[in-house]
Amino acid sequence: MASSSSFTLSQALLTRGTSHHGFTQSSEHHRLALSTLSLPSFSGLKSTSSSTLRTPTSRRRLSTSQASLPIRAAAVETLETSTDAALVEKSVNTIRFLAVDAVEKANSGHPGLPMGCAPMGHILYDEVMRYNPKNPYWFNRDRFVLSAGHGCMLQYALLHLAGYDSVQEDDLKNFRQWGSKTPGHPENFETPGIEVTTGPLGQGMANAVGLALAEKHLAARYNKPDNEIVDHYTYVILGDGCQMEGIANEASSLAGHLGLGKLIAFYDDNHISIDGDTEIAFTENVDKRFEGLGWHVIWVKNGNTGYDDIRAAIKEAKAVTDKPTLIRVTTTIGFGSPNKANSYSVHGSALGAKEVDATRKNLGWPYEPFHVPEDVKKHWSRHVAEGATLEAEWNAKFAEYEKKYPEEAAEFKSISSGQLPAGWEKALPTYTPESPAEATRNLSQTCLNALAKTLPGLLGGSADLASSNMTLLKMFGDFQKDTPEERNVRFGVREHGMGAICNGIALHSPGLIPYCATFFVFTDYMRAAIRISALCEAGVIYVMTHDSIGLGEDGPTHQPIEHLASFRAMPNILMLRPADGNETAGAYKVAVANRKRPSILALSRQKLPHLAGTSIDGVEKGAYIISDNSSGNKPDVILIGTGSELEIAAKAAEELRKGGKAVRVVSFVSWELFDEQSDAYKESVLPAAVSARVSIEAGSTFGWEKIVGSKGKAIGIDRFGASAPAGKIYKEFGITAEAVITAAKEVC
Amino acid sequence: MASSSSFTLSQALLTRGTSHHGFTQSSEHHRLALSTLSLPSFSGLKSTSSSTLRTPTSRRRLSTSQASLPIRAAAVETLETSTDAALVEKSVNTIRFLAVDAVEKANSGHPGLPMGCAPMGHILYDEVMRYNPKNPYWFNRDRFVLSAGHGCMLQYALLHLAGYDSVQEDDLKNFRQWGSKTPGHPENFETPGIEVTTGPLGQGMANAVGLALAEKHLAARYNKPDNEIVDHYTYVILGDGCQMEGIANEASSLAGHLGLGKLIAFYDDNHISIDGDTEIAFTENVDKRFEGLGWHVIWVKNGNTGYDDIRAAIKEAKAVTDKPTLIRVTTTIGFGSPNKANSYSVHGSALGAKEVDATRKNLGWPYEPFHVPEDVKKHWSRHVAEGATLEAEWNAKFAEYEKKYPEEAAEFKSISSGQLPAGWEKALPTYTPESPAEATRNLSQTCLNALAKTLPGLLGGSADLASSNMTLLKMFGDFQKDTPEERNVRFGVREHGMGAICNGIALHSPGLIPYCATFFVFTDYMRAAIRISALCEAGVIYVMTHDSIGLGEDGPTHQPIEHLASFRAMPNILMLRPADGNETAGAYKVAVANRKRPSILALSRQKLPHLAGTSIDGVEKGAYIISDNSSGNKPDVILIGTGSELEIAAKAAEELRKGGKAVRVVSFVSWELFDEQSDAYKESVLPAAVSARVSIEAGSTFGWEKIVGSKGKAIGIDRFGASAPAGKIYKEFGITAEAVITAAKEVC
């Protein structure tokens, strides 16, 4: 193993104060590194307008008025690397030109960020991060997230150099083309080595918080004093755009609260966004904001060539174990392009042949497009062997762990492999019509608590509505800074951050099953994160209560109307609206089983009876018959209900049957699951010959024509709700058995 | 006029340095009040953990190490009020018990906030704000927003005391009941005196930024050195929940950037949210964050009884004219309730009869429910006369203005009344098939620029995508801190804040027409704000470009699929997808005309031809025939397209006609508008007898069954998109004329 990897290997040892080759760690350093509580949250130069060059000397001088001198003096020591400076520079330029060339060939993409962030990218992937290129899914790898996802060529170039099979030279040449492994933004489901799906700004920052939260949780649950099997960092690069997004502030606030010390964020502070200089819209003091959020903040003034400053900042960040760190790295967007650097024109378009040439000249780059110089190739080639060693060492460590702690190891393996414990679904409760009426939000809590006992990876919580959403796991305490082994996460009133954090948790380990909760109407706050759950195949469970006008007095701002329809239209997501106890259990069975597809459970605030005929099996089919007095698959009318309105459909059927009608009642709990059934099954539930159909659902009728047909009737709500007791609103809005009976008589 | 209103009237005079009865303002004070640039952003006690009582003396002592002593010493002087302290206390308790009693009677609601915020509420509505209770729409009123909308009984009690006709005693008794003027959260469309619709947390804070932005804009455009007709403050109360929401950070960051000095926010810092103490999820340093955001920050340590501190803080806030101010007011939630104060149990439920009694005893309140003591009633009664005087004085001032500045006055009246200039729609361009092909995003810019010349209230911008969304008004500069008269707003990458800020702008004055822009897929980031536009009847124009897979290489994170369907399902909003130049003009005609219904324009990134048969009139009908070779309203097949796919439908029709078919092509630009047409018109476009129908739209087919019927075919995309050149994706996804032709042959 080349000695240049010394720093890479030193990270785990550092906090334990082990002396290590590459740099000599004195006991003084050790003591200081551990006494992190006394570190100030901001240790960089305070003024962004200062033009003083940041050198160890000037930093030391500037800091004399502050309490934290010794630590900071220690922290600015350069991490040793045996790679000579010229080779580093060459590697950095390789990254830059792979990005430039790929964007140029595609004539589409974002060269500016990779050109500016190549130095930090090089240091992370070549000197700092621990990973195994031949197994991108090795559990204990460091996680990297490019929150500024438009700069994806940075990451593709790094994966390519590091030896990941997913990004070969041909993949770089097919950047942004149909079927390539190198799409226009990083997509974990396309490219092994990409951890999460980014592009929509701010999401990656929150994903990274989720990844770091997962690490902290698993470390607390499974590490033993003699064997720390969970031990990795989460790195994220975010840009000005991410910083402006509210979701990033939400997630960062929670990260500060939880003291996620192994989360290290690089803020690519290049002062340029699409509309030009950030001066036109973004003049806040980001350092101060992050200090306020409880982060350790470091400023690297010269991110273009200040390699040692970047290294020093990472070392300092690692020494701060009780706070996440923001390293603000001031860079030049499009660094190296003589005519376009530091302007918005280099952000999102190809440089153009002329400027590519000028850039080659400017940076002294004589090579053909896509060429990786031999010495750079050779230098990076060690990562394959090193990665294999890292994983092998970890595997050996885990084998020891398994011998000594077999129970914990079994649980851990379920989480790291995604193999759910056999028979987990037997934990789900069942009900009879005699069981006492309950709101489905309460029935949901029963399911969650039953599942938490059997599913080691289930954890989650609510956006400050735990007692309304009924999401507390009663046998566990709160996941807090000092109790990260617990499984109740208190997300605060941060719905958007919550969803994206859960995406990060889900994508950390296939057996982690995050759930999160708020009122159904507030899915609007987190819709962008939910959509990414669906796209990136994160099996998050969204526990969404107060799912209709049935919530009553809070009124139209709190009453969902169009939300069921809006999610039924979204690809790769399951929208489930259970009607009672058995259906809630069924919804959880489906949600847990679908590890690559998120589920949204719409649950009632109000009490609902347990209906005859409902079942877990039925839910798995999406729609099914709960009662029928017809024969030969020829009912006079089919009444279709979902959730809290299934009861109304059942009541109306009873009345109609008294009048001699042959009435079938169908529970339509999930449109997506029903769509996946065989034609024969569909015909057995909704025979084509029976056009007399009435649906009832306390939400928009949009889309119901597909189910009830042009001769049927859809009873629903196509206006905003109202503030009044729930029963009154149901009546005034005509969501009643009488309305169903009238409609049924009209259609049959 | 009672002398107790002296402070109320003094606000406008203060910044002009006029000596005024009530307090003597020395010339020294005047000079200092104007030299606000030297004020520190944080002037309160720095440590939240300090238990030192905040008195003028101790503040002065603590601040000696800081540069800003003189200002701060001046600022802590108590505002004079002639109302005796006992009466203030009685008024405050009246507010508390009106809230307690209304929630108790409804057995639903949130008593905790009104009980804690009654002191600041009293001071605002009784001592500080300028309004006319008998004309809640008087232009120059101070605006008040309760961002923590669940505490709406605070505002209802204040409106009741102040003499607003909308909230009578009976309305208080009907709190949260069907048809009442006092719904469960503040709704501007239900209750005159309520400015905006709040409840979903954080929205109100952003609305307030919009209101303050509108004031600053109009003041800069219309005030004259001798006649300042625009001159009011915007006050907002927000709670811990609002503070956690990302939208509030986005809006606050922009407010700081723009230096909205007349925005004064009260942060009800009560340390309690629904899940309990904020310690479990929210431990950031809010003061520091707001300093970072460029706000002036003041801490009022005792918001329960520290009336003079609240008054002093407001005075200080007004003296800072170049920054918005956050007054953090530490209160006790449920103040006065002996057993429930300072706990989450008082947040969102009625106290219960026993605790109501205990609270009455504790606060010495001998009155019946809903009783307003005579002296309190008498004290507040002056606001009716005072309000009338304020408005009369302003009207006189405006009459002078009109005489001297008739042109500006005419423009101003259009904005303040909402009466659009006659013939404004003539500014819209029209096109012929010979006009050069253009992306509808570019055609949109042509419309915006044409309209901006004739509509004085049109202003807006993009979330850092102005050059992609094509939203710049070329004849105007940027709305910046020092150029607020300009009409291009740079929202930054803050979609959610942008939407809610536009709601505030729209609701500031009926003739303000805000537009805002981002990629269509990122409506997901701002959906909660868009929904409130629809609910609160704010006619915001959402300019949403890159509306399909047609955006190409950016890939599935950027390609909307379900978005058209999701908005078609939303009440009171117009989803418009124009196909070319005439339709884009038509979409703008509709959007501008609909002042109480927001519009979303889905616009293409790619170039589109101008089609024969399209028209502005057609758009106004929602769907219309652009070409037809059938007779007797009996086409063989109807092809239906929207936006960029209308071209494909037209091409397919040509081919089919060559094969002898009678083909009608329908542009379906807005489902909502078509729904509003007469049955006869609908039949003339989509005759019931013609079931051979094919639709094509590069989005989810969800909902299209309603249009094409069970025998028709909907061509669309029911999966996520892909990263590749647009043409390739269209082909691979089957969004082609060939697919339409094949489908047409199948159905007819």
mmCIF file of N, CA, C and O in Angstrom, chain A residues 684-723:
data_model
loop_
_atom_site.group_PDB
_atom_site.id
_atom_site.type_symbol
_atom_site.label_atom_id
_atom_site.label_comp_id
_atom_site.label_asym_id
_atom_site.label_seq_id
_atom_site.Cartn_x
_atom_site.Cartn_y
_atom_site.Cartn_z
ATOM 1 N N SER A 684 -62.782 -9.767 -12.074
ATOM 2 C CA SER A 684 -63.559 -10.377 -10.978
ATOM 3 C C SER A 684 -64.015 -9.334 -9.962
ATOM 4 O O SER A 684 -64.978 -9.534 -9.233
ATOM 5 N N VAL A 685 -63.319 -8.229 -9.917
ATOM 6 C CA VAL A 685 -63.697 -7.169 -8.963
ATOM 7 C C VAL A 685 -64.581 -6.128 -9.647
ATOM 8 O O VAL A 685 -65.631 -5.741 -9.122
ATOM 9 N N LEU A 686 -64.136 -5.684 -10.814
ATOM 10 C CA LEU A 686 -64.871 -4.657 -11.569
ATOM 11 C C LEU A 686 -65.203 -5.195 -12.955
ATOM 12 O O LEU A 686 -64.533 -4.871 -13.938
ATOM 13 N N PRO A 687 -66.243 -6.048 -13.055
ATOM 14 C CA PRO A 687 -66.564 -6.626 -14.367
ATOM 15 C C PRO A 687 -66.892 -5.529 -15.382
ATOM 16 O O PRO A 687 -67.636 -4.589 -15.074
ATOM 17 N N ALA A 688 -66.327 -5.675 -16.574
ATOM 18 C CA ALA A 688 -66.500 -4.655 -17.601
ATOM 19 C C ALA A 688 -67.978 -4.429 -17.911
ATOM 20 O O ALA A 688 -68.400 -3.323 -18.251
ATOM 21 N N ALA A 689 -68.766 -5.485 -17.774
ATOM 22 C CA ALA A 689 -70.181 -5.386 -18.138
ATOM 23 C C ALA A 689 -71.000 -4.556 -17.156
ATOM 24 O O ALA A 689 -72.117 -4.155 -17.455
ATOM 25 N N VAL A 690 -70.451 -4.355 -15.994
ATOM 26 C CA VAL A 690 -71.221 -3.596 -14.991
ATOM 27 C C VAL A 690 -70.758 -2.138 -14.981
ATOM 28 O O VAL A 690 -69.715 -1.802 -14.424
ATOM 29 N N SER A 691 -71.531 -1.298 -15.634
ATOM 30 C CA SER A 691 -71.149 0.112 -15.696
ATOM 31 C C SER A 691 -71.789 0.927 -14.572
ATOM 32 O O SER A 691 -71.468 2.092 -14.401
ATOM 33 N N ALA A 692 -72.674 0.302 -13.832
ATOM 34 C CA ALA A 692 -73.310 1.010 -12.716
ATOM 35 C C ALA A 692 -72.357 0.993 -11.524
ATOM 36 O O ALA A 692 -72.266 0.008 -10.790
ATOM 37 N N ARG A 693 -71.624 2.079 -11.390
ATOM 38 C CA ARG A 693 -70.599 2.146 -10.353
ATOM 39 C C ARG A 693 -70.662 3.505 -9.671
ATOM 40 O O ARG A 693 -70.827 4.528 -10.321
ATOM 41 N N VAL A 694 -70.515 3.478 -8.362
ATOM 42 C CA VAL A 694 -70.489 4.732 -7.609
ATOM 43 C C VAL A 694 -69.282 4.698 -6.677
ATOM 44 O O VAL A 694 -69.107 3.736 -5.924
ATOM 45 N N SER A 695 -68.464 5.706 -6.763
ATOM 46 C CA SER A 695 -67.339 5.787 -5.828
ATOM 47 C C SER A 695 -67.586 6.896 -4.827
ATOM 48 O O SER A 695 -68.285 7.872 -5.125
ATOM 49 N N ILE A 696 -67.020 6.730 -3.643
ATOM 50 C CA ILE A 696 -67.096 7.800 -2.650
ATOM 51 C C ILE A 696 -65.757 7.913 -1.937
ATOM 52 O O ILE A 696 -65.184 6.932 -1.474
ATOM 53 N N GLU A 697 -65.283 9.111 -1.919
ATOM 54 C CA GLU A 697 -63.990 9.399 -1.283
ATOM 55 C C GLU A 697 -63.994 10.880 -0.919
ATOM 56 O O GLU A 697 -64.323 11.717 -1.761
ATOM 57 N N ALA A 698 -63.586 11.206 0.305
ATOM 58 C CA ALA A 698 -63.588 12.604 0.763
ATOM 59 C C ALA A 698 -62.355 13.318 0.230
ATOM 60 O O ALA A 698 -61.462 13.730 0.976
ATOM 61 N N GLY A 699 -62.327 13.454 -1.102
ATOM 62 C CA GLY A 699 -61.210 14.127 -1.772
ATOM 63 C C GLY A 699 -61.636 14.410 -3.190
ATOM 64 O O GLY A 699 -62.771 14.116 -3.597
ATOM 65 N N SER A 700 -60.714 14.963 -3.956
ATOM 66 C CA SER A 700 -61.005 15.312 -5.341
ATOM 67 C C SER A 700 -61.504 14.104 -6.126
ATOM 68 O O SER A 700 -61.023 12.978 -5.942
ATOM 69 N N THR A 701 -62.476 14.334 -7.012
ATOM 70 C CA THR A 701 -62.939 13.232 -7.876
ATOM 71 C C THR A 701 -62.010 13.060 -9.073
ATOM 72 O O THR A 701 -62.221 12.157 -9.885
ATOM 73 N N PHE A 702 -60.985 13.905 -9.159
ATOM 74 C CA PHE A 702 -60.093 13.864 -10.319
ATOM 75 C C PHE A 702 -59.486 12.472 -10.485
ATOM 76 O O PHE A 702 -58.870 11.942 -9.566
ATOM 77 N N GLY A 703 -59.682 11.894 -11.649
ATOM 78 C CA GLY A 703 -59.123 10.568 -11.934
ATOM 79 C C GLY A 703 -60.088 9.419 -11.732
ATOM 80 O O GLY A 703 -59.872 8.322 -12.250
ATOM 81 N N TRP A 704 -61.149 9.640 -11.008
ATOM 82 C CA TRP A 704 -62.076 8.539 -10.685
ATOM 83 C C TRP A 704 -62.847 8.033 -11.899
ATOM 84 O O TRP A 704 -63.408 6.944 -11.870
ATOM 85 N N GLU A 705 -62.883 8.838 -12.965
ATOM 86 C CA GLU A 705 -63.558 8.360 -14.179
ATOM 87 C C GLU A 705 -62.957 7.041 -14.648
ATOM 88 O O GLU A 705 -63.639 6.207 -15.229
ATOM 89 N N LYS A 706 -61.673 6.864 -14.419
ATOM 90 C CA LYS A 706 -61.028 5.618 -14.825
ATOM 91 C C LYS A 706 -61.673 4.419 -14.144
ATOM 92 O O LYS A 706 -61.766 3.336 -14.731
ATOM 93 N N ILE A 707 -62.092 4.588 -12.907
ATOM 94 C CA ILE A 707 -62.645 3.475 -12.132
ATOM 95 C C ILE A 707 -64.151 3.344 -12.345
ATOM 96 O O ILE A 707 -64.665 2.243 -12.545
ATOM 97 N N VAL A 708 -64.859 4.467 -12.286
ATOM 98 C CA VAL A 708 -66.324 4.366 -12.361
ATOM 99 C C VAL A 708 -66.834 4.420 -13.799
ATOM 100 O O VAL A 708 -68.002 4.109 -14.052
ATOM 101 N N GLY A 709 -65.975 4.819 -14.744
ATOM 102 C CA GLY A 709 -66.399 4.878 -16.145
ATOM 103 C C GLY A 709 -67.307 6.063 -16.406
ATOM 104 O O GLY A 709 -67.751 6.754 -15.475
ATOM 105 N N SER A 710 -67.601 6.280 -17.675
ATOM 106 C CA SER A 710 -68.358 7.491 -18.012
ATOM 107 C C SER A 710 -69.823 7.392 -17.591
ATOM 108 O O SER A 710 -70.506 8.401 -17.472
ATOM 109 N N LYS A 711 -70.301 6.180 -17.316
ATOM 110 C CA LYS A 711 -71.700 6.052 -16.870
ATOM 111 C C LYS A 711 -71.819 6.010 -15.353
ATOM 112 O O LYS A 711 -72.929 5.996 -14.809
ATOM 113 N N GLY A 712 -70.704 5.930 -14.664
ATOM 114 C CA GLY A 712 -70.740 5.878 -13.199
ATOM 115 C C GLY A 712 -70.739 7.257 -12.573
ATOM 116 O O GLY A 712 -70.761 8.274 -13.273
ATOM 117 N N LYS A 713 -70.734 7.270 -11.256
ATOM 118 C CA LYS A 713 -70.708 8.555 -10.533
ATOM 119 C C LYS A 713 -69.599 8.532 -9.490
ATOM 120 O O LYS A 713 -69.443 7.538 -8.767
ATOM 121 N N ALA A 714 -68.880 9.615 -9.436
ATOM 122 C CA ALA A 714 -67.836 9.746 -8.418
ATOM 123 C C ALA A 714 -68.273 10.811 -7.416
ATOM 124 O O ALA A 714 -68.478 11.966 -7.794
ATOM 125 N N ILE A 715 -68.452 10.376 -6.177
ATOM 126 C CA ILE A 715 -68.805 11.342 -5.133
ATOM 127 C C ILE A 715 -67.525 11.760 -4.425
ATOM 128 O O ILE A 715 -66.739 10.908 -3.988
ATOM 129 N N GLY A 716 -67.304 13.056 -4.355
ATOM 130 C CA GLY A 716 -66.076 13.543 -3.730
ATOM 131 C C GLY A 716 -66.182 15.021 -3.460
ATOM 132 O O GLY A 716 -67.294 15.563 -3.357
ATOM 133 N N ILE A 717 -65.049 15.669 -3.379
ATOM 134 C CA ILE A 717 -65.013 17.086 -3.014
ATOM 135 C C ILE A 717 -64.105 17.821 -3.986
ATOM 136 O O ILE A 717 -62.905 17.569 -4.017
ATOM 137 N N ASP A 718 -64.679 18.696 -4.781
ATOM 138 C CA ASP A 718 -63.876 19.426 -5.754
ATOM 139 C C ASP A 718 -63.812 20.912 -5.431
ATOM 140 O O ASP A 718 -63.805 21.762 -6.328
ATOM 141 N N ARG A 719 -63.776 21.198 -4.171
ATOM 142 C CA ARG A 719 -63.599 22.565 -3.686
ATOM 143 C C ARG A 719 -62.733 22.467 -2.430
ATOM 144 O O ARG A 719 -62.421 21.369 -1.968
ATOM 145 N N PHE A 720 -62.334 23.609 -1.880
ATOM 146 C CA PHE A 720 -61.598 23.568 -0.625
ATOM 147 C C PHE A 720 -62.548 23.240 0.521
ATOM 148 O O PHE A 720 -63.767 23.388 0.401
ATOM 149 N N GLY A 721 -61.994 22.816 1.612
ATOM 150 C CA GLY A 721 -62.773 22.414 2.779
ATOM 151 C C GLY A 721 -63.324 23.590 3.573
ATOM 152 O O GLY A 721 -63.468 24.704 3.050
ATOM 153 N N ALA A 722 -63.633 23.347 4.827
ATOM 154 C CA ALA A 722 -64.241 24.379 5.669
ATOM 155 C C ALA A 722 -63.936 24.079 7.124
ATOM 156 O O ALA A 722 -63.662 22.937 7.489
ATOM 157 N N SER A 723 -64.020 25.126 7.921
ATOM 158 C CA SER A 723 -63.778 24.966 9.353
ATOM 159 C C SER A 723 -65.086 24.730 10.077
ATOM 160 O O SER A 723 -65.939 25.616 10.155
#
